[in-house]
Amino acid sequence: MSLPQVAFTSEKATKWRNPIGSMEEARISRNITTTAYGGAHFSQASVAPADTARTTIEVDRVDFCYGKSKALQGISLKIPEKKVTAFIGPSGCGKSTLLRCFNRMNDLVDHAHITAGEIRIDSVNIYGSEVDVTELRKRVGMVFQKSNPFPKSIYENIAYGLRIAGIRDGRMIDETVEDSLRRAALWDEVKDRLHKSALGLSGGQQQRLCIARAIAAKPEIILMDEPCSALDPIATAKVEELIDVFKKRFTIVIVTHNMQQAARCADFTAFFYLGRLIEIGRTEKIFSSPDQKETEDYISGRYG
């Protein structure tokens, strides 16, 4: 059983689902430039996976502003398919702003907009006039920092979105609800109370329900904005286990303030500071021998 697949642009549907390339091995090549921002001088890095890698998301020299305030400056990076990429950095560095650009959630904020550059998913500029934002968000699911289940039953939290997508087959909806809850490691805990309110679940269960809701639409990319910040260690461990399983099927980008979490979960890690990308590379390299002093200072706890 599978759900209908749709492209977020009718004219460029073939670009949304390209042939899958090998990502077993990737090498990072960096282009380091010296920049100045707010009076501080530091290095900025860009990342390119190996030629055999398939890039899912490409950020090309992006500037982003809230009104007249610049939140992102000259961001360029590539995010590989079916890997976990973590964004780290101190509060206010722009990592969540960039994450929300990937499914255009920032469109909902007044006077917030990209002022330069492009963001491409499977070679399609997602800010192009031909892009259907609703379809884009079906393909790019999101899990927020604070769990936000609908004030409906556990079952309806997942089924509602399927019906909105036009699915009317009751058996397909039932199967998708069960499959999504199983994938989110929640089925055994809730199978006997599917029609009770989701608000009666614990915080960790609610967050896993939100993850189940996100994957029910069969996205290709999952964005996670500090998904464990309000969870206890046991619930956090369960979410991290899901991330490890999900990366076999989805491209995952996670924002986290927890550097240990990034080290445990991510294949690649990007460090942001003052609205700029300072360094990105394989996680083990970033945490053991970063190229930039700013990265080393942050990881060692000298600031942040």
Tab-separated table of C-alpha atoms in Angstrom:
chain	number	residue	atom	x	y	z
A	1	MET	CA	0.000	0.000	0.000
A	2	SER	CA	1.346	3.426	-0.882
A	3	LEU	CA	-0.035	6.901	-1.092
A	4	PRO	CA	-0.239	8.875	-4.327
A	5	GLN	CA	2.968	10.771	-5.040
A	6	VAL	CA	2.691	14.360	-6.170
A	7	ALA	CA	5.228	16.940	-7.253
A	8	PHE	CA	5.243	20.431	-5.828
A	9	THR	CA	5.364	21.908	-9.311
A	10	SER	CA	3.311	20.621	-12.199
A	11	GLU	CA	5.734	21.831	-14.870
A	12	LYS	CA	8.848	20.383	-13.274
A	13	ALA	CA	7.528	17.166	-11.777
A	14	THR	CA	10.413	15.125	-13.160
A	15	LYS	CA	12.894	17.245	-11.226
A	16	TRP	CA	11.230	16.444	-7.913
A	17	ARG	CA	12.087	12.759	-8.032
A	18	ASN	CA	15.489	12.215	-9.613
A	19	PRO	CA	17.249	8.831	-9.818
A	20	ILE	CA	18.828	7.942	-6.495
A	21	GLY	CA	22.582	8.159	-6.462
A	22	SER	CA	24.978	6.290	-4.223
A	23	MET	CA	25.602	7.877	-0.815
A	24	GLU	CA	27.591	5.086	0.781
A	25	GLU	CA	30.736	7.201	0.765
A	26	ALA	CA	30.979	10.988	0.513
A	27	ARG	CA	33.906	13.291	0.736
A	28	ILE	CA	33.700	16.935	1.732
A	29	SER	CA	35.402	19.659	-0.253
A	30	ARG	CA	35.445	23.096	1.335
A	31	ASN	CA	35.740	26.563	-0.104
A	32	ILE	CA	36.892	28.734	2.774
A	33	THR	CA	36.601	32.516	2.553
A	34	THR	CA	37.210	35.210	5.144
A	35	THR	CA	34.206	37.393	5.893
A	36	ALA	CA	33.212	40.184	8.225
A	37	TYR	CA	29.856	40.436	10.006
A	38	GLY	CA	28.855	42.915	12.654
A	39	GLY	CA	32.469	43.891	13.182
A	40	ALA	CA	33.620	40.298	13.763
A	41	HIS	CA	35.951	38.572	11.314
A	42	PHE	CA	35.726	34.847	10.780
A	43	SER	CA	35.829	32.171	8.118
A	44	GLN	CA	32.849	30.854	6.217
A	45	ALA	CA	32.631	27.418	4.621
A	46	SER	CA	30.561	25.767	1.953
A	47	VAL	CA	30.138	22.052	1.419
A	48	ALA	CA	29.909	19.860	-1.650
A	49	PRO	CA	29.303	16.098	-1.386
A	50	ALA	CA	31.352	13.813	-3.591
A	51	ASP	CA	30.506	13.680	-7.287
A	52	THR	CA	28.766	10.332	-6.752
A	53	ALA	CA	26.515	11.770	-4.051
A	54	ARG	CA	22.992	12.930	-4.708
A	55	THR	CA	22.175	16.337	-3.284
A	56	THR	CA	18.595	16.759	-2.095
A	57	ILE	CA	18.707	20.368	-0.869
A	58	GLU	CA	21.047	23.007	-2.250
A	59	VAL	CA	21.331	26.429	-0.670
A	60	ASP	CA	22.998	28.917	-2.987
A	61	ARG	CA	24.256	32.244	-1.536
A	62	VAL	CA	21.096	32.902	0.452
A	63	ASP	CA	20.445	36.098	2.385
A	64	PHE	CA	17.338	36.306	4.569
A	65	CYS	CA	15.796	39.257	6.383
A	66	TYR	CA	13.125	39.898	8.985
A	67	GLY	CA	12.089	43.361	7.896
A	68	LYS	CA	15.350	45.302	7.706
A	69	SER	CA	17.199	42.941	10.031
A	70	LYS	CA	19.422	40.442	8.224
A	71	ALA	CA	19.189	36.980	9.787
A	72	LEU	CA	21.199	34.996	7.220
A	73	GLN	CA	24.110	36.163	5.110
A	74	GLY	CA	25.578	34.386	2.097
A	75	ILE	CA	24.616	30.836	3.087
A	76	SER	CA	25.729	28.114	0.659
A	77	LEU	CA	25.554	24.410	1.444
A	78	LYS	CA	24.417	21.071	0.073
A	79	ILE	CA	22.425	18.512	2.019
A	80	PRO	CA	22.819	14.892	0.864
A	81	GLU	CA	19.958	12.489	0.407
A	82	LYS	CA	19.021	9.967	3.100
A	83	LYS	CA	21.503	11.310	5.608
A	84	VAL	CA	21.039	13.251	8.834
A	85	THR	CA	22.393	16.795	8.780
A	86	ALA	CA	22.469	18.711	12.069
A	87	PHE	CA	22.515	22.501	12.408
A	88	ILE	CA	24.228	23.703	15.587
A	89	GLY	CA	25.156	27.101	16.940
A	90	PRO	CA	24.225	29.586	19.680
A	91	SER	CA	20.720	31.019	19.967
A	92	GLY	CA	19.941	33.585	17.292
A	93	CYS	CA	22.554	32.322	14.834
A	94	GLY	CA	19.991	31.634	12.094
A	95	LYS	CA	19.841	27.843	12.087
A	96	SER	CA	16.060	27.615	12.664
A	97	THR	CA	15.449	30.399	10.176
A	98	LEU	CA	17.285	28.426	7.487
A	99	LEU	CA	15.459	25.223	8.416
A	100	ARG	CA	12.079	26.930	8.012
A	101	CYS	CA	13.128	28.181	4.593
A	102	PHE	CA	13.179	24.604	3.312
A	103	ASN	CA	9.387	24.282	3.459
A	104	ARG	CA	8.669	28.001	3.291
A	105	MET	CA	7.260	28.231	6.800
A	106	ASN	CA	8.822	31.674	6.972
A	107	ASP	CA	6.207	32.782	4.427
A	108	LEU	CA	3.810	32.922	7.371
A	109	VAL	CA	5.909	35.582	9.129
A	110	ASP	CA	5.207	39.193	8.154
A	111	HIS	CA	8.064	40.979	6.379
A	112	ALA	CA	10.241	37.838	6.410
A	113	HIS	CA	11.779	36.970	3.060
A	114	ILE	CA	14.812	35.787	1.126
A	115	THR	CA	16.578	38.817	-0.334
A	116	ALA	CA	19.252	37.024	-2.358
A	117	GLY	CA	20.155	33.565	-3.596
A	118	GLU	CA	18.130	30.402	-4.165
A	119	ILE	CA	17.127	27.233	-2.352
A	120	ARG	CA	16.693	24.249	-4.639
A	121	ILE	CA	15.196	20.857	-3.864
A	122	ASP	CA	15.955	18.307	-6.549
A	123	SER	CA	17.100	21.163	-8.791
A	124	VAL	CA	13.821	23.103	-8.451
A	125	ASN	CA	13.951	26.619	-6.991
A	126	ILE	CA	11.322	26.268	-4.267
A	127	TYR	CA	10.777	30.027	-4.219
A	128	GLY	CA	9.907	30.069	-7.923
A	129	SER	CA	6.518	31.416	-8.959
A	130	GLU	CA	5.422	28.035	-10.323
A	131	VAL	CA	5.866	26.190	-7.003
A	132	ASP	CA	2.735	25.057	-5.168
A	133	VAL	CA	3.611	25.662	-1.515
A	134	THR	CA	0.990	23.215	-0.262
A	135	GLU	CA	2.479	20.417	-2.339
A	136	LEU	CA	5.977	21.430	-1.250
A	137	ARG	CA	4.997	21.023	2.392
A	138	LYS	CA	3.615	17.563	1.678
A	139	ARG	CA	7.018	16.578	0.394
A	140	VAL	CA	8.917	18.370	3.179
A	141	GLY	CA	7.456	17.376	6.547
A	142	MET	CA	8.255	19.173	9.785
A	143	VAL	CA	8.414	18.318	13.482
A	144	PHE	CA	8.468	21.318	15.787
A	145	GLN	CA	10.217	22.005	19.067
A	146	LYS	CA	6.994	21.813	21.057
A	147	SER	CA	4.709	18.906	20.280
A	148	ASN	CA	1.515	20.197	18.691
A	149	PRO	CA	-1.048	17.417	18.367
A	150	PHE	CA	-4.461	18.418	17.082
A	151	PRO	CA	-7.233	18.518	19.737
A	152	LYS	CA	-8.604	15.344	18.180
A	153	SER	CA	-8.275	11.626	18.743
A	154	ILE	CA	-4.967	9.854	18.191
A	155	TYR	CA	-6.432	8.268	15.072
A	156	GLU	CA	-7.734	11.553	13.673
A	157	ASN	CA	-4.397	13.277	14.194
A	158	ILE	CA	-3.085	11.153	11.351
A	159	ALA	CA	-6.254	10.477	9.375
A	160	TYR	CA	-7.241	14.146	9.156
A	161	GLY	CA	-4.246	15.071	7.021
A	162	LEU	CA	-4.848	12.116	4.718
A	163	ARG	CA	-8.421	13.203	4.127
A	164	ILE	CA	-7.307	16.756	3.441
A	165	ALA	CA	-4.972	15.264	0.829
A	166	GLY	CA	-7.989	13.734	-0.876
A	167	ILE	CA	-7.744	10.155	0.371
A	168	ARG	CA	-11.196	8.695	1.011
A	169	ASP	CA	-10.493	4.961	1.073
A	170	GLY	CA	-11.179	3.947	4.681
A	171	ARG	CA	-9.014	0.854	4.495
A	172	MET	CA	-6.060	2.839	3.145
A	173	ILE	CA	-6.466	5.391	5.919
A	174	ASP	CA	-6.605	2.650	8.571
A	175	GLU	CA	-3.477	1.008	7.172
A	176	THR	CA	-1.613	4.302	6.954
A	177	VAL	CA	-2.535	5.246	10.528
A	178	GLU	CA	-1.264	1.922	11.831
A	179	ASP	CA	1.853	1.959	9.651
A	180	SER	CA	2.768	5.506	10.708
A	181	LEU	CA	2.256	4.762	14.396
A	182	ARG	CA	4.362	1.623	14.091
A	183	ARG	CA	7.161	3.500	12.365
A	184	ALA	CA	7.039	6.099	15.136
A	185	ALA	CA	7.312	3.287	17.740
A	186	LEU	CA	3.973	4.315	19.218
A	187	TRP	CA	1.505	1.689	18.010
A	188	ASP	CA	1.901	-0.750	20.909
A	189	GLU	CA	1.358	2.082	23.395
A	190	VAL	CA	-1.812	3.500	21.838
A	191	LYS	CA	-3.469	0.738	19.782
A	192	ASP	CA	-6.157	0.217	22.441
A	193	ARG	CA	-7.061	3.913	22.700
A	194	LEU	CA	-6.849	5.214	19.149
A	195	HIS	CA	-10.111	7.104	19.488
A	196	LYS	CA	-9.202	8.876	22.715
A	197	SER	CA	-7.824	12.405	22.782
A	198	ALA	CA	-4.195	12.841	21.749
A	199	LEU	CA	-3.910	15.495	24.442
A	200	GLY	CA	-3.977	12.723	27.052
A	201	LEU	CA	-0.623	11.367	25.862
A	202	SER	CA	2.641	12.133	27.620
A	203	GLY	CA	4.957	14.750	26.150
A	204	GLY	CA	7.199	12.132	24.569
A	205	GLN	CA	4.236	10.254	23.135
A	206	GLN	CA	2.785	13.461	21.726
A	207	GLN	CA	6.053	14.222	19.973
A	208	ARG	CA	6.170	10.730	18.465
A	209	LEU	CA	2.557	11.185	17.369
A	210	CYS	CA	3.611	14.377	15.587
A	211	ILE	CA	6.408	12.421	13.925
A	212	ALA	CA	3.886	9.754	12.864
A	213	ARG	CA	1.652	12.490	11.462
A	214	ALA	CA	4.566	13.942	9.518
A	215	ILE	CA	5.574	10.651	7.910
A	216	ALA	CA	1.978	9.642	7.082
A	217	ALA	CA	2.064	11.948	4.041
A	218	LYS	CA	5.117	10.031	2.757
A	219	PRO	CA	7.476	13.012	2.633
A	220	GLU	CA	10.957	12.759	1.189
A	221	ILE	CA	12.480	15.244	3.631
A	222	ILE	CA	11.817	15.641	7.360
A	223	LEU	CA	12.785	18.839	9.164
A	224	MET	CA	13.156	18.715	12.946
A	225	ASP	CA	13.437	21.933	14.936
A	226	GLU	CA	14.839	20.951	18.339
A	227	PRO	CA	12.446	17.990	18.584
A	228	CYS	CA	13.788	16.778	21.937
A	229	SER	CA	14.310	20.045	23.816
A	230	ALA	CA	11.203	19.532	25.989
A	231	LEU	CA	11.588	15.772	26.457
A	232	ASP	CA	13.077	13.687	29.237
A	233	PRO	CA	16.101	11.462	28.526
A	234	ILE	CA	14.023	8.313	27.919
A	235	ALA	CA	11.720	10.053	25.424
A	236	THR	CA	14.746	11.700	23.803
A	237	ALA	CA	16.409	8.311	23.313
A	238	LYS	CA	13.292	6.985	21.583
A	239	VAL	CA	13.191	9.928	19.184
A	240	GLU	CA	16.894	9.520	18.419
A	241	GLU	CA	16.334	5.839	17.670
A	242	LEU	CA	13.615	6.858	15.209
A	243	ILE	CA	15.964	9.305	13.508
A	244	ASP	CA	18.507	6.542	12.987
A	245	VAL	CA	15.840	4.309	11.436
A	246	PHE	CA	14.210	7.046	9.364
A	247	LYS	CA	17.376	8.117	7.570
A	248	LYS	CA	17.193	4.914	5.546
A	249	ARG	CA	14.054	6.347	3.911
A	250	PHE	CA	14.147	10.110	4.437
A	251	THR	CA	16.541	13.018	4.214
A	252	ILE	CA	16.586	14.535	7.713
A	253	VAL	CA	17.695	17.993	8.807
A	254	ILE	CA	17.693	18.643	12.544
A	255	VAL	CA	18.318	21.817	14.524
A	256	THR	CA	19.664	21.118	17.987
A	257	HIS	CA	21.329	22.948	20.860
A	258	ASN	CA	22.440	19.584	22.219
A	259	MET	CA	25.856	18.900	20.743
A	260	GLN	CA	25.887	15.382	22.155
A	261	GLN	CA	22.684	14.729	20.232
A	262	ALA	CA	24.240	16.014	17.026
A	263	ALA	CA	27.255	13.775	17.616
A	264	ARG	CA	25.010	10.744	18.186
A	265	CYS	CA	22.520	11.279	15.366
A	266	ALA	CA	24.034	13.263	12.509
A	267	ASP	CA	26.126	12.169	9.564
A	268	PHE	CA	26.965	15.803	8.784
A	269	THR	CA	27.015	18.839	11.052
A	270	ALA	CA	26.887	22.531	10.146
A	271	PHE	CA	27.925	25.239	12.596
A	272	PHE	CA	26.298	28.668	12.334
A	273	TYR	CA	27.302	31.904	14.025
A	274	LEU	CA	25.895	35.424	13.662
A	275	GLY	CA	23.817	34.511	10.636
A	276	ARG	CA	26.632	32.824	8.717
A	277	LEU	CA	27.662	29.264	8.043
A	278	ILE	CA	31.091	28.876	9.612
A	279	GLU	CA	31.812	25.235	8.880
A	280	ILE	CA	30.132	22.069	7.683
A	281	GLY	CA	31.483	18.572	7.360
A	282	ARG	CA	31.214	15.022	8.561
A	283	THR	CA	30.135	14.998	12.185
A	284	GLU	CA	33.114	13.070	13.500
A	285	LYS	CA	35.447	15.600	11.839
A	286	ILE	CA	33.552	18.625	13.152
A	287	PHE	CA	33.652	17.343	16.724
A	288	SER	CA	37.186	15.958	16.718
A	289	SER	CA	39.226	18.333	14.555
A	290	PRO	CA	37.229	21.276	13.162
A	291	ASP	CA	38.942	23.512	10.618
A	292	GLN	CA	37.698	26.784	12.072
A	293	LYS	CA	38.621	28.248	15.450
A	294	GLU	CA	35.070	29.553	15.929
A	295	THR	CA	33.760	25.989	15.655
A	296	GLU	CA	36.338	24.674	18.108
A	297	ASP	CA	35.532	27.429	20.593
A	298	TYR	CA	31.807	26.689	20.453
A	299	ILE	CA	32.181	22.927	20.758
A	300	SER	CA	34.598	23.286	23.662
A	301	GLY	CA	32.094	25.505	25.486
A	302	ARG	CA	33.997	28.788	25.363
A	303	TYR	CA	30.792	30.527	24.249
A	304	GLY	CA	27.220	29.717	23.251
